[in-house]
CSV table of C-alpha atoms in Angstrom, one decimal:
chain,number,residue,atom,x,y,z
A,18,UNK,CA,16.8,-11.8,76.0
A,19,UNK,CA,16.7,-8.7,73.7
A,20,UNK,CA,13.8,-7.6,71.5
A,21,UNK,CA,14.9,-6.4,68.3
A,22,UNK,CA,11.6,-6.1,66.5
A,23,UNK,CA,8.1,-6.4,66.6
A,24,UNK,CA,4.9,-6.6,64.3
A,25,UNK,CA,1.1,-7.1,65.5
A,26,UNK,CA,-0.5,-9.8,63.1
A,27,UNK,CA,-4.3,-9.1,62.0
A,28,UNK,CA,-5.7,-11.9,64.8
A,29,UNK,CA,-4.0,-10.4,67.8
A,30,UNK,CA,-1.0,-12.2,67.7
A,31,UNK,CA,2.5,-10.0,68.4
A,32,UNK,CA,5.5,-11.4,66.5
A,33,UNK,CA,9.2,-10.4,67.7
A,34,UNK,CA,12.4,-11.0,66.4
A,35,UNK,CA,14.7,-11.4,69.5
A,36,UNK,CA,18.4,-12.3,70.4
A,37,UNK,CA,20.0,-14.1,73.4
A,38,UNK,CA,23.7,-13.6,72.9
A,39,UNK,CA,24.0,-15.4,69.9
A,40,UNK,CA,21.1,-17.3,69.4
A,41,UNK,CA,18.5,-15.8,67.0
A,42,UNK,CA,14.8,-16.4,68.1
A,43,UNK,CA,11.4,-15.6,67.0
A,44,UNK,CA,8.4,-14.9,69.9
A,45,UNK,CA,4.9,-15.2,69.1
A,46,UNK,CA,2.5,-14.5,71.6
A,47,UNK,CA,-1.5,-14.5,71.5
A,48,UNK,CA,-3.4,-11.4,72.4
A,49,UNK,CA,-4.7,-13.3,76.2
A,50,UNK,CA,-2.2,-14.5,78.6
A,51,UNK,CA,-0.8,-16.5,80.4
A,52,UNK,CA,-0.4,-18.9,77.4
A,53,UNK,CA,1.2,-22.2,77.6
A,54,UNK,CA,4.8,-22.1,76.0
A,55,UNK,CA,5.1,-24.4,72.3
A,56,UNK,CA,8.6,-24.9,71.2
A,57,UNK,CA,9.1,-25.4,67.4
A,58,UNK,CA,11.9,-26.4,65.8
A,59,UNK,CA,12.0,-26.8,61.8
A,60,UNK,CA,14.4,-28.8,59.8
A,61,UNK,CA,18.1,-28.2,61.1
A,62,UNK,CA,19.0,-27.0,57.6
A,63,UNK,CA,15.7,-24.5,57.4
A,64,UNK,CA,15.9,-20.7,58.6
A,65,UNK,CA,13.9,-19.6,61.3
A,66,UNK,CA,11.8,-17.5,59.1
A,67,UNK,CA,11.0,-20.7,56.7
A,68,UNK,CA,7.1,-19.5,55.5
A,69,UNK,CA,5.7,-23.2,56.7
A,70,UNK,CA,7.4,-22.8,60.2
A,71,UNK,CA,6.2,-19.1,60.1
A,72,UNK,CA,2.7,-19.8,59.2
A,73,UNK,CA,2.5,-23.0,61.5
A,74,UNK,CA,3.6,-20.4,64.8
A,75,UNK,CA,1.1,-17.6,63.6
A,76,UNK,CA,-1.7,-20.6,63.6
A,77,UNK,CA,-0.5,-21.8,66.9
A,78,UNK,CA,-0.7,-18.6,68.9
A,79,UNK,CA,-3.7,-17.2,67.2
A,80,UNK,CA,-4.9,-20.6,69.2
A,81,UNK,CA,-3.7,-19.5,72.8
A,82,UNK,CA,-0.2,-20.3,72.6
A,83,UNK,CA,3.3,-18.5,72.7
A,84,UNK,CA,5.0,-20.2,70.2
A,85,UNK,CA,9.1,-19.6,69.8
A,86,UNK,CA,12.2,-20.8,67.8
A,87,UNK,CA,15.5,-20.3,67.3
A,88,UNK,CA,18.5,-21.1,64.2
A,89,UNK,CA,20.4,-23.0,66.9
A,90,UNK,CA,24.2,-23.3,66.3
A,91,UNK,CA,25.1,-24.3,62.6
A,92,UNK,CA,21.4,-24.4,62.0
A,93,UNK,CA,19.3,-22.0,59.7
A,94,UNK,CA,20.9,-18.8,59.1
A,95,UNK,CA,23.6,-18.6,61.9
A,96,UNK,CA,27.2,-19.3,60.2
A,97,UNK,CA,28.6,-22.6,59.0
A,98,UNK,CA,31.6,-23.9,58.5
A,99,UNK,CA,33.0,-25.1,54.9
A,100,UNK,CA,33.1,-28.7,56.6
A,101,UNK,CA,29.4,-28.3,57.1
A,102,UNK,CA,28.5,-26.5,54.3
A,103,UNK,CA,30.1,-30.0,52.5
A,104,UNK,CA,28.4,-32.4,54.9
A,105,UNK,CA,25.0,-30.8,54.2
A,106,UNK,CA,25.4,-30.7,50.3
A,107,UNK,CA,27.0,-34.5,50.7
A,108,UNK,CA,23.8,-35.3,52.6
A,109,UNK,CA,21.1,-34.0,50.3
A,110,UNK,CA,23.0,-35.1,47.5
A,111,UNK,CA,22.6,-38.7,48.8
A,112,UNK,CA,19.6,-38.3,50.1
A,113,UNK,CA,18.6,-37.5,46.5
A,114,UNK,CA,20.3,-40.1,44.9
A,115,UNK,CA,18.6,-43.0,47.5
A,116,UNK,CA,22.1,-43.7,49.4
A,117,UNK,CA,22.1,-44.4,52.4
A,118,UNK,CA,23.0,-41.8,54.9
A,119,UNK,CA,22.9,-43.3,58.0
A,120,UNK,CA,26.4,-42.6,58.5
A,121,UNK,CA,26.5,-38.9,57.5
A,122,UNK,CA,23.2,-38.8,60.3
A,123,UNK,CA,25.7,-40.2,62.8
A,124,UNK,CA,29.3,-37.7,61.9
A,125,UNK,CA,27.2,-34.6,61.0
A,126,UNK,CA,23.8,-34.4,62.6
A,127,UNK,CA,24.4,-36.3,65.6
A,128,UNK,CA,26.3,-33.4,66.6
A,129,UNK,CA,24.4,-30.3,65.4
A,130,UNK,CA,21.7,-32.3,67.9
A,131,UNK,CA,24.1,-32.1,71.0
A,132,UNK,CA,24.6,-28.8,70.2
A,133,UNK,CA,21.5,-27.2,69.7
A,134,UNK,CA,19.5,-29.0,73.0
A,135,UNK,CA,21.2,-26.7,75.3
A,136,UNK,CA,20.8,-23.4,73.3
A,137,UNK,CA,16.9,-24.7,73.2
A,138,UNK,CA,17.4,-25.1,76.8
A,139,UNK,CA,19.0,-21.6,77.2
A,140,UNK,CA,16.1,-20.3,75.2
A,141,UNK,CA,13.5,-22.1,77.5
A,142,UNK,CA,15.1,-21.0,80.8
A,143,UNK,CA,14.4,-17.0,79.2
A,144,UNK,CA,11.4,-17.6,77.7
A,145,UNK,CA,9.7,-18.8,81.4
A,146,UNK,CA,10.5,-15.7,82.6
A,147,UNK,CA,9.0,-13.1,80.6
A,148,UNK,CA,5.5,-12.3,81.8
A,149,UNK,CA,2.2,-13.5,80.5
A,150,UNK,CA,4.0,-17.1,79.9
A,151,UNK,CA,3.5,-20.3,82.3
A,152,UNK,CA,2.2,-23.0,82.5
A,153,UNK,CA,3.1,-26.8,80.9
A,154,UNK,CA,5.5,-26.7,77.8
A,155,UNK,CA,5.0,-28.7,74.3
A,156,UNK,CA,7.4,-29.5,72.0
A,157,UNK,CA,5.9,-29.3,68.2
A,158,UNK,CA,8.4,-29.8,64.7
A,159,UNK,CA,9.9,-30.9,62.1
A,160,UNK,CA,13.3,-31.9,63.6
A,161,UNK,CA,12.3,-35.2,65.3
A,162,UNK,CA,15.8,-35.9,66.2
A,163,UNK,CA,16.0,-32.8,68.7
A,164,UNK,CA,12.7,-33.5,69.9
A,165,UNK,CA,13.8,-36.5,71.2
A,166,UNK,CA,16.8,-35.4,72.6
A,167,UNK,CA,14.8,-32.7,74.2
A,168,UNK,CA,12.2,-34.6,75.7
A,169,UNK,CA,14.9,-37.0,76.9
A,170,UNK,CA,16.8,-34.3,78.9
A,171,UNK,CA,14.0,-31.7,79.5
A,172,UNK,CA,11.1,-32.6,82.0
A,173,UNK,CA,9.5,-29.1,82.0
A,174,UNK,CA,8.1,-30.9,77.8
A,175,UNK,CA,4.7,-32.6,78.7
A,176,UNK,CA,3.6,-33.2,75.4
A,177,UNK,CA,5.7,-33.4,71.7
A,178,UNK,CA,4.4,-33.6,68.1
A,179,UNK,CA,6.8,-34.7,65.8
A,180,UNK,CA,7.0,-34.7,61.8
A,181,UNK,CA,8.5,-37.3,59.8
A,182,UNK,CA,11.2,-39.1,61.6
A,183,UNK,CA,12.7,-41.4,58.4
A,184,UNK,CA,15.8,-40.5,59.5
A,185,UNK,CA,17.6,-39.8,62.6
A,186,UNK,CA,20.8,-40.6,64.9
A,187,UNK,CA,20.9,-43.6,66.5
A,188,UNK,CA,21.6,-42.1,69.7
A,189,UNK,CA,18.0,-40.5,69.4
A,190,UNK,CA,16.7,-43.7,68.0
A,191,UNK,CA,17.7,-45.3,71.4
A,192,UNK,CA,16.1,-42.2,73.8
A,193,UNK,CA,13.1,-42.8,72.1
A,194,UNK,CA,12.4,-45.9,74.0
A,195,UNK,CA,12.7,-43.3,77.1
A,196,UNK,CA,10.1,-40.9,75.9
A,197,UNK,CA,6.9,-41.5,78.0
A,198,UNK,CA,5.2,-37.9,77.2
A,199,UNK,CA,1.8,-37.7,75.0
A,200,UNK,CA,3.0,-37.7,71.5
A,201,UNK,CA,1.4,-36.9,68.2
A,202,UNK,CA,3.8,-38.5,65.0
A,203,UNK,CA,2.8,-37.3,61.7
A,204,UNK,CA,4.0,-38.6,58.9
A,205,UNK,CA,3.8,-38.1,54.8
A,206,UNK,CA,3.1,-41.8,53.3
A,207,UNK,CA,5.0,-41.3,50.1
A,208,UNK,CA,8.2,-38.6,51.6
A,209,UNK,CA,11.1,-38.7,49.7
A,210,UNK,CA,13.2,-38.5,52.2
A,211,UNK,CA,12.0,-40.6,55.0
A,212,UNK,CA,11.4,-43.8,54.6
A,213,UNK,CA,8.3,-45.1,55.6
A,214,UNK,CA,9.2,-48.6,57.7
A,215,UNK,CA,11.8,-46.3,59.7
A,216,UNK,CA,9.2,-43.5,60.4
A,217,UNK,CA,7.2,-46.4,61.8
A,218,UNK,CA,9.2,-48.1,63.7
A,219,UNK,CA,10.3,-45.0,65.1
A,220,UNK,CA,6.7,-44.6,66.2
A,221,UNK,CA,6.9,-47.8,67.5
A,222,UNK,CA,10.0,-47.6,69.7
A,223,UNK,CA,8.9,-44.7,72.0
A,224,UNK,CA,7.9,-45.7,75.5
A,225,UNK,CA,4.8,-43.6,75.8
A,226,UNK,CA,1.5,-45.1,76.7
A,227,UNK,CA,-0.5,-42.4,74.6
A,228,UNK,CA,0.9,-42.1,71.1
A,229,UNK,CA,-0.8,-41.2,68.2
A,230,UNK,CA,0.0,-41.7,64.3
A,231,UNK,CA,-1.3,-39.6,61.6
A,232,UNK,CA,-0.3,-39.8,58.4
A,233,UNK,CA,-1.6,-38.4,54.9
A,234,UNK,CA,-0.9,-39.6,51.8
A,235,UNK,CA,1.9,-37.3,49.5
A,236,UNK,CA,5.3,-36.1,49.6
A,237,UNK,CA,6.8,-34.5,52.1
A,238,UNK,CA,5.4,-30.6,51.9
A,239,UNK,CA,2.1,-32.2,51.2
A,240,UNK,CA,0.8,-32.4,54.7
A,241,UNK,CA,-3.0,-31.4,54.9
A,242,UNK,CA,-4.2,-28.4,56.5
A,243,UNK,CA,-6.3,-29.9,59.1
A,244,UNK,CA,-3.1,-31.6,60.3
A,245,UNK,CA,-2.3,-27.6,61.6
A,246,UNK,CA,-5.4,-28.3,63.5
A,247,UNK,CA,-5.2,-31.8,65.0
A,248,UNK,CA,-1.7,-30.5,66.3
A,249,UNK,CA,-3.4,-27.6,68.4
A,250,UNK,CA,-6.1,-29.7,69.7
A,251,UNK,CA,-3.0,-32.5,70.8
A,252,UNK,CA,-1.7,-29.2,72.7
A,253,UNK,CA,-4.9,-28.4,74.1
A,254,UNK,CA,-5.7,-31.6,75.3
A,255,UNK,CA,-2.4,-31.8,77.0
A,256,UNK,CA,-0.9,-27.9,77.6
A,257,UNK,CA,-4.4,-26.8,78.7
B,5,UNK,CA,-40.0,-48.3,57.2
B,6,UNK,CA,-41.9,-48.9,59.6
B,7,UNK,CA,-40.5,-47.0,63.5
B,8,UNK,CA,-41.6,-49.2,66.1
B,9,UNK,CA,-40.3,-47.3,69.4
B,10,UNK,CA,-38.9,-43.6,69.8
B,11,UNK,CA,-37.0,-41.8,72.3
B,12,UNK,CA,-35.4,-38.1,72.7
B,13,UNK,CA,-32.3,-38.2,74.4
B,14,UNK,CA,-30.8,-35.4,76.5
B,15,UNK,CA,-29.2,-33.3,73.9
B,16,UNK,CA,-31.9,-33.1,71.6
B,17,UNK,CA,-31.2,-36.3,69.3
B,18,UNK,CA,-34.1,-38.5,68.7
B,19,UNK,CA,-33.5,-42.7,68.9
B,20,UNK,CA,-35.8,-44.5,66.9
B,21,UNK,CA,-35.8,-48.5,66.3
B,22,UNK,CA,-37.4,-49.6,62.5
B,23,UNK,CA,-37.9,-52.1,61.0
B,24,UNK,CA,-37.9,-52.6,56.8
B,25,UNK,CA,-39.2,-55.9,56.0
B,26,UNK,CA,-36.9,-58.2,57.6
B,27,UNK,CA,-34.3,-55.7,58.5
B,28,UNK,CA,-34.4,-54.6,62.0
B,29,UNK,CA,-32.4,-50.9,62.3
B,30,UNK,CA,-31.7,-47.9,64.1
B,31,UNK,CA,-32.0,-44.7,63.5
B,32,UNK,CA,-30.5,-41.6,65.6
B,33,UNK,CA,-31.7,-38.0,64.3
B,34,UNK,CA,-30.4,-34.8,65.5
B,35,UNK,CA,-33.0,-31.5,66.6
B,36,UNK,CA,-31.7,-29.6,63.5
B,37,UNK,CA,-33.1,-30.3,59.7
B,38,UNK,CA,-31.5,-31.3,57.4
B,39,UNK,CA,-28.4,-33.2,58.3
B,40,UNK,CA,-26.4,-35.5,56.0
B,41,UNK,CA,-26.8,-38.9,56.7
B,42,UNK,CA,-24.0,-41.5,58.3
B,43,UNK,CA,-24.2,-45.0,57.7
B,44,UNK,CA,-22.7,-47.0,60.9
B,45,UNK,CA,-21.5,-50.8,60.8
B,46,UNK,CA,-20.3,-52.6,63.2
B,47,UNK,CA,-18.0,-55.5,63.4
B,48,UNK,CA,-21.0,-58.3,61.8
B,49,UNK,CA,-21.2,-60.4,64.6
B,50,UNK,CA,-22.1,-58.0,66.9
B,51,UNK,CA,-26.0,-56.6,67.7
B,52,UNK,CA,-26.7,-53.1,66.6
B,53,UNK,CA,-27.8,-52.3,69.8
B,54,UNK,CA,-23.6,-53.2,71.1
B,55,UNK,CA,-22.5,-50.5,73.6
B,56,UNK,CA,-19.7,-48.8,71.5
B,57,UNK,CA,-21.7,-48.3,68.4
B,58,UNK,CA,-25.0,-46.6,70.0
B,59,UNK,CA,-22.6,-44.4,71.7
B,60,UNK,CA,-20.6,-43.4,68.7
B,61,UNK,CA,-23.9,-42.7,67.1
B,62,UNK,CA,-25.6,-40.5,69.5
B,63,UNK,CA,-22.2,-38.7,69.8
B,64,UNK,CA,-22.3,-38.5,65.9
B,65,UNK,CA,-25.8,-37.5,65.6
B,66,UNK,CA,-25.6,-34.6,68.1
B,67,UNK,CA,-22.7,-33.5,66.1
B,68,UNK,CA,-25.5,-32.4,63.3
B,69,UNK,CA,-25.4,-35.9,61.9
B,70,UNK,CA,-28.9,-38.6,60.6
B,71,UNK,CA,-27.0,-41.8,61.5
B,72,UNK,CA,-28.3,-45.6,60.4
B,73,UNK,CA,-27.8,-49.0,61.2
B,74,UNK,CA,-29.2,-52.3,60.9
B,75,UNK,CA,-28.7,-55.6,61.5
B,76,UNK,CA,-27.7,-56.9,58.2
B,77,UNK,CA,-28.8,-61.4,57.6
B,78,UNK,CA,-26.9,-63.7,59.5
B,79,UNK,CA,-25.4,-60.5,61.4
B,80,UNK,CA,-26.0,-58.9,64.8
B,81,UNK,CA,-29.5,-60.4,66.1
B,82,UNK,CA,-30.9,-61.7,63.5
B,83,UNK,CA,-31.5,-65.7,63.0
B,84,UNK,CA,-28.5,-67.5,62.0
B,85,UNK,CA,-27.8,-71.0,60.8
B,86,UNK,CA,-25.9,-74.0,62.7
B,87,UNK,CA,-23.4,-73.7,59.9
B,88,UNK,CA,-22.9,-70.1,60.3
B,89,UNK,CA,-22.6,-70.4,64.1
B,90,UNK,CA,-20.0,-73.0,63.7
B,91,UNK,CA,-18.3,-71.6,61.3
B,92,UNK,CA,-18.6,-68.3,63.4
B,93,UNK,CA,-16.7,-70.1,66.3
B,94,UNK,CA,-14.1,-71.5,64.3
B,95,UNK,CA,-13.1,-68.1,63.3
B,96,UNK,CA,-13.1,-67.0,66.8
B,97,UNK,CA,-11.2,-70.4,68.0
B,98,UNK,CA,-8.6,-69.6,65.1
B,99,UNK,CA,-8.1,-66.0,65.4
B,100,UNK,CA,-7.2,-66.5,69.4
B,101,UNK,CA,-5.2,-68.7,68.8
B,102,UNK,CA,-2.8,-66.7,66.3
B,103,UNK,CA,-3.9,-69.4,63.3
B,104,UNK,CA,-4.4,-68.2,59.6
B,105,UNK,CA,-8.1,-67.1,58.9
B,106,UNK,CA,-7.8,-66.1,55.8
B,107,UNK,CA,-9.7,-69.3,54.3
B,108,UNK,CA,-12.4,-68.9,56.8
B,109,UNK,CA,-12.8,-65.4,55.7
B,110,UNK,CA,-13.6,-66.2,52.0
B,111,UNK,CA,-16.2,-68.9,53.1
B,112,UNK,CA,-18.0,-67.3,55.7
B,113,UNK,CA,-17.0,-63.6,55.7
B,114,UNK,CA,-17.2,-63.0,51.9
B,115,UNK,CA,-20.4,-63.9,51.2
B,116,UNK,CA,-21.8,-62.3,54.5
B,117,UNK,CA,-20.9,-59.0,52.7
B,118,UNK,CA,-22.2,-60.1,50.0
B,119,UNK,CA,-25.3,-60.4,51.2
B,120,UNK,CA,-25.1,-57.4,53.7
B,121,UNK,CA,-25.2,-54.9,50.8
B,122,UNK,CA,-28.2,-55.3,49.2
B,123,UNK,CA,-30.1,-54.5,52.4
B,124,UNK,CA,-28.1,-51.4,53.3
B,125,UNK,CA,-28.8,-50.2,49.7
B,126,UNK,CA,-32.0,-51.0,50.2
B,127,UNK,CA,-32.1,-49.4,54.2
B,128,UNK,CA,-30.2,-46.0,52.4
B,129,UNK,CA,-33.0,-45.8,49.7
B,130,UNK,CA,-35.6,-45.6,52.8
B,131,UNK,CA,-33.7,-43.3,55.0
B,132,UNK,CA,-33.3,-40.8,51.7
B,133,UNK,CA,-36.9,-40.7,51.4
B,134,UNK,CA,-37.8,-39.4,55.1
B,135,UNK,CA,-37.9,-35.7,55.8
B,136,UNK,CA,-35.1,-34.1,57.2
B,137,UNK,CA,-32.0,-36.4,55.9
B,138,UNK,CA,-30.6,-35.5,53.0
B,139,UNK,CA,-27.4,-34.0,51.4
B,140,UNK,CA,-24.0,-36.4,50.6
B,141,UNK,CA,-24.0,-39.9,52.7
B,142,UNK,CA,-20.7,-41.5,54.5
B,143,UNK,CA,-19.9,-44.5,56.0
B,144,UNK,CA,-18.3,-45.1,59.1
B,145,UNK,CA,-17.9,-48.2,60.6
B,146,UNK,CA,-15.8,-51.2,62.0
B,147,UNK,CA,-17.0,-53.2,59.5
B,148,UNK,CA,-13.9,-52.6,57.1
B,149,UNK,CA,-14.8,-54.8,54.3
B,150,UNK,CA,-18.6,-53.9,54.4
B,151,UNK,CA,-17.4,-50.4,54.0
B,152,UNK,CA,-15.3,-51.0,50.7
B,153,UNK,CA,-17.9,-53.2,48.9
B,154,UNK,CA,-20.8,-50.4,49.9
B,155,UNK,CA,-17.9,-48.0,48.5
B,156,UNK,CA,-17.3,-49.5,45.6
B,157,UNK,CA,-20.8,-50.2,44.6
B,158,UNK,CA,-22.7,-47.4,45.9
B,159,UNK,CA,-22.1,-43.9,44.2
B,160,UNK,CA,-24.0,-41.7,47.1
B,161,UNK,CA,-21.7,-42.5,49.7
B,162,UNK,CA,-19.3,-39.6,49.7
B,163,UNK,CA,-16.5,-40.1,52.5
B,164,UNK,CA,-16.4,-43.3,54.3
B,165,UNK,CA,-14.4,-44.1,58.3
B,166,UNK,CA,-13.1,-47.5,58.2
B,167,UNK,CA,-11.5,-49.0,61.9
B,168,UNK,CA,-9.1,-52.2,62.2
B,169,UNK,CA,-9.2,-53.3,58.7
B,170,UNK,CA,-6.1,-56.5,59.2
B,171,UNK,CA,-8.4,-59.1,58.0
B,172,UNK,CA,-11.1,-58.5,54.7
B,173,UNK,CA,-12.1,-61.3,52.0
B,174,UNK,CA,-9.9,-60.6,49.3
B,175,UNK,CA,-12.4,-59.6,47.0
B,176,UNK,CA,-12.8,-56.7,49.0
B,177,UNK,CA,-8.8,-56.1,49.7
B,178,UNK,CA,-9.0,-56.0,45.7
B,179,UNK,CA,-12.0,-53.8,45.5
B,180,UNK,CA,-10.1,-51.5,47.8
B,181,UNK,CA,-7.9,-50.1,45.0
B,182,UNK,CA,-10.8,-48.3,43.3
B,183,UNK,CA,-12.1,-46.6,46.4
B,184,UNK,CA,-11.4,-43.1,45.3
B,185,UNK,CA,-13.8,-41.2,48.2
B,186,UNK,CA,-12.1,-39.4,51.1
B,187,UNK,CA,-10.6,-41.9,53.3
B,188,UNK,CA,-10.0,-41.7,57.7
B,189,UNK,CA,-8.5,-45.1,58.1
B,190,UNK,CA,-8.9,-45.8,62.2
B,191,UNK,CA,-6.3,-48.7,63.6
B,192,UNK,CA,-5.1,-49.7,67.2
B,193,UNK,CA,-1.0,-50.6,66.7
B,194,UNK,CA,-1.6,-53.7,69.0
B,195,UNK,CA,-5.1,-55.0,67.6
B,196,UNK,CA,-5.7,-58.6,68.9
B,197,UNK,CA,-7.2,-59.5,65.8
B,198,UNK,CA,-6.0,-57.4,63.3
B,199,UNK,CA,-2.6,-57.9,62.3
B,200,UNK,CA,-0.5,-54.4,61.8
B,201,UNK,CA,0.9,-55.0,58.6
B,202,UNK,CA,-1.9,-56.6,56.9
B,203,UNK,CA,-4.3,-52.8,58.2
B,204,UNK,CA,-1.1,-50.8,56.4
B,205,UNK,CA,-1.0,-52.3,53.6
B,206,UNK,CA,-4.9,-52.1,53.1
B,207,UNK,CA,-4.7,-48.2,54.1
B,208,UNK,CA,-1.8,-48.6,51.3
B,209,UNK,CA,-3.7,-50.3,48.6
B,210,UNK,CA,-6.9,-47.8,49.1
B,211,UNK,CA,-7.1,-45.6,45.3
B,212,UNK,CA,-8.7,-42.2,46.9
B,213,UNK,CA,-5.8,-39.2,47.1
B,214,UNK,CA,-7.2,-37.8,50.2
B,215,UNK,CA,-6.5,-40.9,52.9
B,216,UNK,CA,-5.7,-40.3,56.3
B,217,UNK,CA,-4.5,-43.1,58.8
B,218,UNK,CA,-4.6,-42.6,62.6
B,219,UNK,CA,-2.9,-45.3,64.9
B,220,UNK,CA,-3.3,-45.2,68.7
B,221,UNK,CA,-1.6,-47.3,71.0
B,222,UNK,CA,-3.3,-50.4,72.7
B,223,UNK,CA,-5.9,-53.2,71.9
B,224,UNK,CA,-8.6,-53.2,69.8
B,225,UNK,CA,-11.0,-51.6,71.9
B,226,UNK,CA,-8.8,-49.1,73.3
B,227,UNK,CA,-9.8,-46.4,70.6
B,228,UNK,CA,-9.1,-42.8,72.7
B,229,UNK,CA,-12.1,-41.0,72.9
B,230,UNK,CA,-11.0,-38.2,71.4
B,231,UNK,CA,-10.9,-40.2,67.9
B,232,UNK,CA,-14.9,-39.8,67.9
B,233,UNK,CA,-14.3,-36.2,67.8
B,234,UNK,CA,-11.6,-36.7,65.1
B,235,UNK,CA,-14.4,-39.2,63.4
B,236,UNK,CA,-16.7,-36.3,63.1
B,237,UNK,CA,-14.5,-33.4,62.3
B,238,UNK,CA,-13.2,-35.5,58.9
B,239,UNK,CA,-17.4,-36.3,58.5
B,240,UNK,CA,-17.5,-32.5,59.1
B,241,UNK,CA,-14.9,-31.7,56.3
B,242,UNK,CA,-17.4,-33.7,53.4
B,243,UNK,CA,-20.6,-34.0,54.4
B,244,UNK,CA,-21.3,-30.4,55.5
């Protein structure tokens, strides 16, 4: 793991850019250590440096955590192929339209899934080795479908909070009913692009015996900011 | 309103029993002055003086909180009819046994609300006039359908709780769409009594743009404690 950058935020918190062959990352860690480790993932399609996943870390470590991501393979800024590039504009465009997509989840992001849980787990594996990080490790994002595959595959996650969840593959629909970690599932009522029965029977099919269910009413970049909240105090009562 | 015992409890907050005419209540005060003041139902065949309402109100009052209740007539303690005792066990004969309630509810439900609301309107009046309450007034309570018709009809309450919430008279499952306060909509996902769909779609129907649902896992009195503190921080967020 290379440091290629760093920049100390106003509340203590040290942000650096870093590199692990070719995975792209991003480290934030809170001024007092050791901190537990928090895992957030964004959106497969979303960069890294996405302002909501940017401001949602900063929050997370000014609150005693080290927070890190990566652009896994095909994901965020790292290349894509012209056959992705198609997928991904074939996907939003039905997405947009109200087809259904479930097929396109299965061909395109089933995949990108399989591929990104062992960079993640690459990532991990260096991250529990720098100093001042220890401790029990939560999973917190917007992809739900790697979360789930993550959890699935990764003991060293003791707790997840997931985001949305109206679509993903069915091979991650099926794990979920393996997933026995503390979980917090927050949801948007009205999101365009995850419908709301799915999202909830999503909830529904995970095996854990502590589950929780927020959701807010609006679209889906309208979640509240005491939701930012509620997520730290999930990790606290489980990472801490 | 006449206080006919007092007690101080360990962390400051002062338990007093009144009564106000024919209304017997409670009322919990915290050590600081003033604190906004929380209306506290619980399901209406239960006493006041239940277990799992005192203690959410001494939690709620040392958060900074003036919290009420009473034992509306017909409900908790106070005298009740042969008819309404019969009709109470048909409900509870009906509802273990999976059979529909709904009639039962507009017969004997409805107009129990109906006659519940005058005397908390009348209780709130009272409680605004002692020293040290004052400020914005929510409601928080298991009694869902109490909760919409005090809503609906009562411009001082500000931000209301509402728990379970599967079965209301339909005159208050109507009302419910012109509730436009800040909502926290409370539900267990496998509530004995309360089925899951019929609690969605009231959070669903609810008018306000601020509504907030949290579902935990288990029956319906397996609330996780940490949804008190949840309770209060969304009190917190209006009231203060």
């Amino acid at each position: 793991m290379r440091f290629t950058s760093e920049k100390r935020l106003d509340d203590g918190v040290l942000e650096r850019e870093f590199t692990l062959g070719e995975i792209p990352g991003t480290l934030w860690t809170p001024g007092s250590a050791p901190a537990p480790l928090v895992l957030m993932a964004h959106n497969n399609g979303l960069p890294k440096a996405e302002p909501r996943l940017v401001a949602r870390a900063r929050y997370t470590a000014a609150r005693g955590y080290a927070v890190a991501t990566i652009d896994a393979a095909g994901c965020g800024d790292r290349p894509r192929s012209a056959a992705d590039e198609q997928a991904r504009a074939d996907l939003r465009r039905a997405m947009r339209a109200g087809e259904p997509v479930d097929e396109l989840f299965e061909s395109f992001i089933g995949p990108l899934v399989e591929n990104a849980v062992p960079e993640w787990q690459t990532t991990l594996d260096a991250l529990l080795e720098l100093p001042g990080i220890g401790g029990p490790v939560g999973y917190s994002g917007g992809w739900t479908a790697l979360g789930i595959r993550l959890a699935a595959v990764e003991p060293r996650i003791t707790a997840a909070g997931f985001f949305a969840g109206g679509y993903v593959p069915r091979a991650q629909r099926e794990e979920a009913r393996e997933i026995t970690i503390p979980l917090l599932f927050l949801l948007q009522w009205d999101d365009e692009g995850n419908p709301r029965q799915r999202a909830l029977d999503l909830f529904d099919a995970f095996g854990s015996k502590e589950k929780t269910l927020h959701a807010n009413l609006g679209g889906h970049t309208g979640t509240p900011w005491f939701e930012l909240e509620d997520g730290c105090r999930f990790l606290d009562r489980h990472l801490k």
